[in-house]
PDB file of C-alpha atoms in Angstrom:
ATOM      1  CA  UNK A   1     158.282  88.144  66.909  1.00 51.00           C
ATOM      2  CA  UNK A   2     156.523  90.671  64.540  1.00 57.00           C
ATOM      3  CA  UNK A   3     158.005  88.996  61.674  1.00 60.00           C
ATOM      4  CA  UNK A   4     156.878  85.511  62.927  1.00 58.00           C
ATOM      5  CA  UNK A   5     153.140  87.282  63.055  1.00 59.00           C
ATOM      6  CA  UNK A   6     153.330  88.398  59.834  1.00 63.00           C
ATOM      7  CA  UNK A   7     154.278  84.826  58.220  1.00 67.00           C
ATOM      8  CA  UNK A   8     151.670  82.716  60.369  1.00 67.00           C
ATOM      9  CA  UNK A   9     149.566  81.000  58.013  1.00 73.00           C
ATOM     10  CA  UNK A  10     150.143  77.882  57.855  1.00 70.00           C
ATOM     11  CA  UNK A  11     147.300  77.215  55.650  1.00 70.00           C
ATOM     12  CA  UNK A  12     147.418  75.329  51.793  1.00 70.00           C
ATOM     13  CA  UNK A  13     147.081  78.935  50.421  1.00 73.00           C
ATOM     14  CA  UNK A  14     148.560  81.528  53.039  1.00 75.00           C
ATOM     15  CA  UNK A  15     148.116  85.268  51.950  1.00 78.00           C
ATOM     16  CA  UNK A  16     150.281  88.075  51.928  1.00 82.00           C
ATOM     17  CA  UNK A  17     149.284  90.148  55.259  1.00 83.00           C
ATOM     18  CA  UNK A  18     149.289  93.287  53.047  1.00 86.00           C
ATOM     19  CA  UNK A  19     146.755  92.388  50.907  1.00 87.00           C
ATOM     20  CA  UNK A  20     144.564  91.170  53.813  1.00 88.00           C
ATOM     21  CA  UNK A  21     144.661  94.547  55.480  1.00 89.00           C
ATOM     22  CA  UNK A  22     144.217  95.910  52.270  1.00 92.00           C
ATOM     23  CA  UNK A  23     141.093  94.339  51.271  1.00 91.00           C
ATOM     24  CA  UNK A  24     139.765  95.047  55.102  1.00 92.00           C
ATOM     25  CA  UNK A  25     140.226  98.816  55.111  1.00 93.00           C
ATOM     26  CA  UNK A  26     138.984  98.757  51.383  1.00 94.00           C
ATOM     27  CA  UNK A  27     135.528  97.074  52.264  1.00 94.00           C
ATOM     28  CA  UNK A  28     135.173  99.466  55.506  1.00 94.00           C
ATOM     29  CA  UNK A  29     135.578 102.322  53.441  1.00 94.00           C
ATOM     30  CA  UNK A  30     132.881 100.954  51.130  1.00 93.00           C
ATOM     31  CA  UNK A  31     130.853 100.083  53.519  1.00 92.00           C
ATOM     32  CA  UNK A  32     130.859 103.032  55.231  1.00 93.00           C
ATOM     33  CA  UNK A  33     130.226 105.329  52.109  1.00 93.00           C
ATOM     34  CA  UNK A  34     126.695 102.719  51.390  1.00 93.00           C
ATOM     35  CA  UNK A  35     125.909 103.533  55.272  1.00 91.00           C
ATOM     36  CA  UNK A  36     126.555 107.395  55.079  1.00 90.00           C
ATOM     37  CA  UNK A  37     124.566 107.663  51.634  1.00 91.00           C
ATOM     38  CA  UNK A  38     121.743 105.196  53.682  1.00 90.00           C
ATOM     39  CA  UNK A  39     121.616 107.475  57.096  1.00 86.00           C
ATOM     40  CA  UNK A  40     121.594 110.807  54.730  1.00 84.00           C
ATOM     41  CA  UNK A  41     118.848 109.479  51.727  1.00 86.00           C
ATOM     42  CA  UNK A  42     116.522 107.514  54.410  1.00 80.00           C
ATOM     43  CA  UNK A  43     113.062 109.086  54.758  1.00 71.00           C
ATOM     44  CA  UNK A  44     110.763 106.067  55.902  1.00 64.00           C
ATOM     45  CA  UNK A  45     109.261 106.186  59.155  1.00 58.00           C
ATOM     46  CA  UNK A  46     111.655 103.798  60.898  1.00 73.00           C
ATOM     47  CA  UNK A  47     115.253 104.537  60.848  1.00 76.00           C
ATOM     48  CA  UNK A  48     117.579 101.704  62.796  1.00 82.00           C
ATOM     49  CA  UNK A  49     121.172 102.995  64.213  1.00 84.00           C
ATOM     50  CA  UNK A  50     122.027  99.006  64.427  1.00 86.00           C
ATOM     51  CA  UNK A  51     120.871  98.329  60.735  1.00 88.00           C
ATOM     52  CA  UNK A  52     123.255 101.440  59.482  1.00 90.00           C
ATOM     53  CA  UNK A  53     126.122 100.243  62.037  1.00 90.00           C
ATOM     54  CA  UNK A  54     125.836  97.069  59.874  1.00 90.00           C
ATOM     55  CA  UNK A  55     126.400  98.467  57.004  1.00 91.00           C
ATOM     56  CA  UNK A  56     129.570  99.454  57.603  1.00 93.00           C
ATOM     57  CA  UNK A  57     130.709  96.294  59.522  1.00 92.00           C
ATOM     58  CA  UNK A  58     129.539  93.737  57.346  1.00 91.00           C
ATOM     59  CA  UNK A  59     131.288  94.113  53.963  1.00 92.00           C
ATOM     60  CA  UNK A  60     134.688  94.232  56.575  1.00 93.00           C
ATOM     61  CA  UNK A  61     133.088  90.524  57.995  1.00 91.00           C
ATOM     62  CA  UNK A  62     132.424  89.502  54.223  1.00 89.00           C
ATOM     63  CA  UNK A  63     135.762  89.792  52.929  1.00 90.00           C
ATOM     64  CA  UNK A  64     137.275  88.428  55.890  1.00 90.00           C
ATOM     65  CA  UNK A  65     135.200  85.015  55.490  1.00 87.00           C
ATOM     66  CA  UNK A  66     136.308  85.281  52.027  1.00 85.00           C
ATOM     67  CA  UNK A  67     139.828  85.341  52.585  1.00 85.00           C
ATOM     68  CA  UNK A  68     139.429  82.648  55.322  1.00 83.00           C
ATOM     69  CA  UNK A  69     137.356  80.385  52.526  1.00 83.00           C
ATOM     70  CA  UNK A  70     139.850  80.766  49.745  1.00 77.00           C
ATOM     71  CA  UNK A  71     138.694  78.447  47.382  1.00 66.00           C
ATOM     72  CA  UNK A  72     138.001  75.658  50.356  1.00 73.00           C
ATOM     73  CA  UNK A  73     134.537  73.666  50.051  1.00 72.00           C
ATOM     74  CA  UNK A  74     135.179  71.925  53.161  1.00 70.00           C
ATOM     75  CA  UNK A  75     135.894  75.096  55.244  1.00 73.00           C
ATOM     76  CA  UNK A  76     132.748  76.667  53.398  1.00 76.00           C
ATOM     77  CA  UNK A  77     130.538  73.581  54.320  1.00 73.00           C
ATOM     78  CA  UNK A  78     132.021  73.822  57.860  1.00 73.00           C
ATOM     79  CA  UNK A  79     131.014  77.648  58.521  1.00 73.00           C
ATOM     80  CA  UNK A  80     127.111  76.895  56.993  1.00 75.00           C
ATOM     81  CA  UNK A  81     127.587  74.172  59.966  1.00 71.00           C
ATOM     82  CA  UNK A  82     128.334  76.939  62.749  1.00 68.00           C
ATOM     83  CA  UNK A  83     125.647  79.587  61.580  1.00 68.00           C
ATOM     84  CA  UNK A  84     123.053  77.015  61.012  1.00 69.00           C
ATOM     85  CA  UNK A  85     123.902  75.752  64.536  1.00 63.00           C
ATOM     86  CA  UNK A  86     124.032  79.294  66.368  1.00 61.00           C
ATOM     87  CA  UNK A  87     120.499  79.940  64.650  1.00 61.00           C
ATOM     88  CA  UNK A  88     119.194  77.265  65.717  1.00 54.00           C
ATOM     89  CA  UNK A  89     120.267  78.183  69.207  1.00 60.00           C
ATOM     90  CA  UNK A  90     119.308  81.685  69.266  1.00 60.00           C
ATOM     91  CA  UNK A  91     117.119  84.115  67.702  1.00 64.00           C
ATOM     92  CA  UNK A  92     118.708  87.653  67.373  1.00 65.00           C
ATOM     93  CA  UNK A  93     116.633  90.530  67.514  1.00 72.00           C
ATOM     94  CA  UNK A  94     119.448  93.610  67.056  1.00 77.00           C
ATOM     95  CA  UNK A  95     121.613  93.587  63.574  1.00 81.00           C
ATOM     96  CA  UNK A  96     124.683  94.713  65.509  1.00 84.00           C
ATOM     97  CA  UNK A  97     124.714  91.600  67.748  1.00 84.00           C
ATOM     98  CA  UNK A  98     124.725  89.790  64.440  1.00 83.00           C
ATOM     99  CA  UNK A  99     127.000  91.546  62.871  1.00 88.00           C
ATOM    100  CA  UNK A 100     129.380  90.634  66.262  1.00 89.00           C
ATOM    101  CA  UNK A 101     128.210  86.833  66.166  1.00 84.00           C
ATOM    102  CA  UNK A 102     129.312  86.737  62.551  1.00 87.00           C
ATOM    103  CA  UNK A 103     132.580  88.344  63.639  1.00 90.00           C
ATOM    104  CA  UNK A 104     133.899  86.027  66.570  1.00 89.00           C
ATOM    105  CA  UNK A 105     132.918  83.175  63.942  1.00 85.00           C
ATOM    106  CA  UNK A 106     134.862  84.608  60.994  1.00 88.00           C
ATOM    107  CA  UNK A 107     138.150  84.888  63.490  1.00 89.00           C
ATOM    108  CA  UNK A 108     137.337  81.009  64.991  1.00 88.00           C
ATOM    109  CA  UNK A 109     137.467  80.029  61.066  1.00 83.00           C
ATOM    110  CA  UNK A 110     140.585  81.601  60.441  1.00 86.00           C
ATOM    111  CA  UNK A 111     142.010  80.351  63.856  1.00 86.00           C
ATOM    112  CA  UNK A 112     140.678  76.804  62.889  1.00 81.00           C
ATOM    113  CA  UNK A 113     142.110  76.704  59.518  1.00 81.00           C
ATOM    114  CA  UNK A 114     145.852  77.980  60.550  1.00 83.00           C
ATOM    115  CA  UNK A 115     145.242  81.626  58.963  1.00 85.00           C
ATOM    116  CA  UNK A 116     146.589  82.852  62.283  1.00 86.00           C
ATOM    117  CA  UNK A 117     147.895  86.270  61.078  1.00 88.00           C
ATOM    118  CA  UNK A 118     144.592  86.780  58.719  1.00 88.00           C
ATOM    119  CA  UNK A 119     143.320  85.768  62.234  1.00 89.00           C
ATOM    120  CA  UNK A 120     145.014  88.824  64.222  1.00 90.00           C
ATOM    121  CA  UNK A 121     144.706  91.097  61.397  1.00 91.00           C
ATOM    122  CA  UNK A 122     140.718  90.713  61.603  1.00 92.00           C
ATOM    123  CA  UNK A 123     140.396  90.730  65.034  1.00 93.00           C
ATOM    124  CA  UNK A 124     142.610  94.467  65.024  1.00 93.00           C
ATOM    125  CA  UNK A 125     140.552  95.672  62.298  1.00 93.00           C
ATOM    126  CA  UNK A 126     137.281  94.569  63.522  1.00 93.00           C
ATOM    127  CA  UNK A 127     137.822  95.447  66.969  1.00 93.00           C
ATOM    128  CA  UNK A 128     138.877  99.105  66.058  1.00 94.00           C
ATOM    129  CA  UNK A 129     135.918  99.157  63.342  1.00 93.00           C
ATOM    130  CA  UNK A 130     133.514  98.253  66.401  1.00 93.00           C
ATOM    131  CA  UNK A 131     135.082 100.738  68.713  1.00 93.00           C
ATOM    132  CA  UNK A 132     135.247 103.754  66.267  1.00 92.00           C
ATOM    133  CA  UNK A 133     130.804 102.803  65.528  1.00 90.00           C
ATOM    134  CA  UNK A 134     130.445 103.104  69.509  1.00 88.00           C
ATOM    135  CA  UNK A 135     132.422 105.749  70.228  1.00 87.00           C
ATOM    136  CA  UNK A 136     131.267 108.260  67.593  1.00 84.00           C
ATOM    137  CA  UNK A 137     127.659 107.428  68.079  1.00 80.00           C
ATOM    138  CA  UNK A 138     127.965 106.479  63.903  1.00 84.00           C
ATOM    139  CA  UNK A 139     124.550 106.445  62.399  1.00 81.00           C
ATOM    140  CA  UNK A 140     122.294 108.325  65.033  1.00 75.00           C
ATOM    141  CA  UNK A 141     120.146 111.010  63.876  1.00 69.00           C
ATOM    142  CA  UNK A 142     119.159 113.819  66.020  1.00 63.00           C
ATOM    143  CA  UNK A 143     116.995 116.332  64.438  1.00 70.00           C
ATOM    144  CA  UNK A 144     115.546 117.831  67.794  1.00 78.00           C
ATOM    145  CA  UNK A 145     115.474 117.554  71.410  1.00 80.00           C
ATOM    146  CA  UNK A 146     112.785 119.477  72.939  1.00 85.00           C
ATOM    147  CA  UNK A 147     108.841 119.649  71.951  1.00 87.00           C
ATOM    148  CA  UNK A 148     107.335 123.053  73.239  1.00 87.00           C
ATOM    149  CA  UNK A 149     103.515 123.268  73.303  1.00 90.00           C
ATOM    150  CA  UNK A 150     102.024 127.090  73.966  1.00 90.00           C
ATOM    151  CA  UNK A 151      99.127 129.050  73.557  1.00 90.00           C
ATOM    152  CA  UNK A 152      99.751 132.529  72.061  1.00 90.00           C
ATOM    153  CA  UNK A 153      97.268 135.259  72.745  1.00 88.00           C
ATOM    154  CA  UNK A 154      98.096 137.843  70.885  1.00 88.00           C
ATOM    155  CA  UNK A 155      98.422 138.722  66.995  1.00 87.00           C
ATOM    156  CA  UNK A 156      99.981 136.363  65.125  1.00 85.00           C
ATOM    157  CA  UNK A 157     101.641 139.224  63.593  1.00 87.00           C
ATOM    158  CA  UNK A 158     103.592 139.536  67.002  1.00 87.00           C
ATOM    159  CA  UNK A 159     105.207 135.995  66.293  1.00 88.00           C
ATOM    160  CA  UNK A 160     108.426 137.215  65.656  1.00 90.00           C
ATOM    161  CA  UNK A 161     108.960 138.204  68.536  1.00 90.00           C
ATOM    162  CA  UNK A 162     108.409 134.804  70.058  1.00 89.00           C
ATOM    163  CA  UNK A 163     110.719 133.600  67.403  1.00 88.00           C
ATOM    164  CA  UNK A 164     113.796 135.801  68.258  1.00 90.00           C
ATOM    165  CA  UNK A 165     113.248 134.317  72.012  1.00 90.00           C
ATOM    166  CA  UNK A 166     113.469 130.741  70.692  1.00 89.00           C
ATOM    167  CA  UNK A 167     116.823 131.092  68.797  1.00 89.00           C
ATOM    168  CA  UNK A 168     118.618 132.502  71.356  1.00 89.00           C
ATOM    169  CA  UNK A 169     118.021 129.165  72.808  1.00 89.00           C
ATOM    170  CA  UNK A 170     118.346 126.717  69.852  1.00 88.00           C
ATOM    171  CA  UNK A 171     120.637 125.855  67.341  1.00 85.00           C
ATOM    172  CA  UNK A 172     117.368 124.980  65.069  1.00 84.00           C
ATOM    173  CA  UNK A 173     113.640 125.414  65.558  1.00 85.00           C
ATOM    174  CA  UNK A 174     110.617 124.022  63.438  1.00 83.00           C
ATOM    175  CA  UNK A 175     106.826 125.166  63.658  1.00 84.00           C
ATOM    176  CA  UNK A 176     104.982 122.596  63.677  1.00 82.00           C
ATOM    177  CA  UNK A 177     101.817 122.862  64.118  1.00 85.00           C
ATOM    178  CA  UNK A 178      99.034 126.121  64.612  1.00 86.00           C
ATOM    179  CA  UNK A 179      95.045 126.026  65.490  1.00 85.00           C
ATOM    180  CA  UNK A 180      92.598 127.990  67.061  1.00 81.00           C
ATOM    181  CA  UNK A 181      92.821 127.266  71.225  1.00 68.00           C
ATOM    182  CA  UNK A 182      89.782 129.590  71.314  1.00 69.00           C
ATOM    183  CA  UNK A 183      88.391 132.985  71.228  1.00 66.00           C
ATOM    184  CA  UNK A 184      91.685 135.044  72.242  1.00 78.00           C
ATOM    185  CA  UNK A 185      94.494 132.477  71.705  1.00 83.00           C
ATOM    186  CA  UNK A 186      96.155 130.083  69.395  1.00 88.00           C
ATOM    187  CA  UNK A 187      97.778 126.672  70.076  1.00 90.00           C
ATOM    188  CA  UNK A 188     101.080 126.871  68.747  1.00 90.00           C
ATOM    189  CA  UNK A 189     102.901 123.710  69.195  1.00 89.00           C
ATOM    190  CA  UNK A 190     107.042 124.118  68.064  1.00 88.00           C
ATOM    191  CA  UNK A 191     110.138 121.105  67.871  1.00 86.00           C
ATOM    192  CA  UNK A 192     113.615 122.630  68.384  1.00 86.00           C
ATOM    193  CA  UNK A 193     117.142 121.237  68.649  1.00 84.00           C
ATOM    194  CA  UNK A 194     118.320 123.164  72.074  1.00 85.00           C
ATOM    195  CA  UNK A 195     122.038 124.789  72.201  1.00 84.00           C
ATOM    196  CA  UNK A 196     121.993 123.651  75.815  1.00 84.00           C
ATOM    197  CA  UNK A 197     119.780 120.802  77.088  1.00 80.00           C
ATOM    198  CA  UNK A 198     120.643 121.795  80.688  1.00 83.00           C
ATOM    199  CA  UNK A 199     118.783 125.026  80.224  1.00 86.00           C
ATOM    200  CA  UNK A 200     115.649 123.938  79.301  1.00 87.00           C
ATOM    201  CA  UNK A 201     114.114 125.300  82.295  1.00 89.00           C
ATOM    202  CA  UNK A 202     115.448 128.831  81.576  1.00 90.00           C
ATOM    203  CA  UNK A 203     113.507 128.604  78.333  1.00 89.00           C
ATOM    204  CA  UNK A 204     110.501 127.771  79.955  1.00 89.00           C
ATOM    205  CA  UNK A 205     110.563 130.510  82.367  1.00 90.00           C
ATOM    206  CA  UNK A 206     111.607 133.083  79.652  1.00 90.00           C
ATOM    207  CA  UNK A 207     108.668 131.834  77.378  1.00 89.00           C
ATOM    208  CA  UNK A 208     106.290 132.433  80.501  1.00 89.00           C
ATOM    209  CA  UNK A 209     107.631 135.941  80.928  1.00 90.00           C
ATOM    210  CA  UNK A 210     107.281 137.161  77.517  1.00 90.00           C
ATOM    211  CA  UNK A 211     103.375 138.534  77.226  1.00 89.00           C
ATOM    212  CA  UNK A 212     100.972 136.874  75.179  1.00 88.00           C
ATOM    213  CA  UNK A 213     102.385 133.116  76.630  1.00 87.00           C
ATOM    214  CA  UNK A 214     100.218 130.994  78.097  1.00 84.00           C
ATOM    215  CA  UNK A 215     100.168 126.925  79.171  1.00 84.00           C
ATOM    216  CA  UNK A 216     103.859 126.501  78.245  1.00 88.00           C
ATOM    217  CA  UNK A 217     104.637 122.863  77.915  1.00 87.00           C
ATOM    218  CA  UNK A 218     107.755 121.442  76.923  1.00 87.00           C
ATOM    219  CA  UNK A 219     108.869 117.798  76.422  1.00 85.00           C
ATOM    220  CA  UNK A 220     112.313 116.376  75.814  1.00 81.00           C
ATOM    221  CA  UNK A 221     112.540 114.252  72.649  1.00 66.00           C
ATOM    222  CA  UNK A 222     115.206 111.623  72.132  1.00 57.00           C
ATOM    223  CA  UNK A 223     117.431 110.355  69.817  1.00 47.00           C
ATOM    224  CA  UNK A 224     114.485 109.509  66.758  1.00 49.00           C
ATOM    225  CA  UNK A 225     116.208 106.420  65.410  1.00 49.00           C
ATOM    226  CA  UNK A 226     116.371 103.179  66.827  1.00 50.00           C
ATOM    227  CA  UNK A 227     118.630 101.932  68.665  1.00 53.00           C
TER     228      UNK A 227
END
């Protein structure tokens, strides 16, 4: 039975099911270095999980096609047939969901044109590729979790000691921003990446406790990339 799987296309120009998985795991681990280097280098305003998800999946859906095509203008002509038609039909708005219509299309191909073990191979490798993006959470960015606004009536000299109280809670904590709140106090406004996100509320009350802490305000923050 395995053996059978191994020797099922039937096409003009079957290929050898080693160098099919071959040039699959090749293009995921190319694609996933390009998406890595993208997710690390990116500084623009809007960062997209979906678009960096892509990355990785769609040099693994290129080579596939390519294998499928093989030299075949008819088969080529036919698949500009089925993504002209499915854009026609629908409009995507997320790059994963194209990156999955592409897929299922890729695998019909090689169904279509007898490459039934290219066929099986692509559907194990892209399935696992697919599953390994969800279940990591590959591409998101979390830099922080929790925006806490305060005013601080005392010294700024005494900051440190607000400080000390705010790692104890977080695995990383920016200032962001400091102006005058009036007379006697400054608005101190801080973004910090909590070591427990269920204790927010013991922050809160430990922030009101320390002297010199007033109007404590904190926010939770999402994930800051898109889905």
């Amino acid at each position: 039975m395995i053996e059978s799987l191994f020797q099922g296309d039937y096409a003009p120009q079957p290929m050898d099911y080693r160098l099919v998985t071959l040039a699959l795991l090749l293009s995921f681990v190319c694609g996933h270095a390009m998406a890595w280097l993208y997710a690390v280098t990116h500084s623009g305003l809007s960062y997209s999980r979906s678009f960096v998800r892509a990355l990785v999946v769609l040099p693994v859906i290129v080579s596939l096609v390519l294998m499928v095509l093989s030299n075949s203008l008819v088969t080529a002509f036919g698949l500009m047939a089925v993504l002209a038609i499915v854009r026609f039909r629908n409009v995507l708005r997320d790059t994963l969901d194209t990156s999955y219509l592409i897929a299922v299309i890729s695998l019909g191909l090689a169904c279509g044109t007898q490459r039934f073990t290219t066929a099986v191979i692509g559907c194990v490798v892209l399935g696992a590729l697919f599953a390994y993006l969800w279940g990591t959470s590959f591409g998101s960015r979390l830099t922080y979790n929790l925006i806490l606004n305060l005013s601080w009536t005392r010294p700024l000299g005494d900051l440190p000691e607000l400080a000390a109280l705010l790692k104890r809670h977080t695995r990383r904590v920016q200032h962001a921003s400091q102006h005058s709140g009036g007379a006697d106090s400054t608005d101190l406004s801080y973004r910090a990446l909590l070591r427990d996100p269920d204790r927010v509320e013991e922050l809160v009350d430990e922030l009101r406790q320390l002297a010199g802490v007033a109007r404590v305000q904190a926010i939770t923050a999402h994930n800051e990339s898109e889905s």
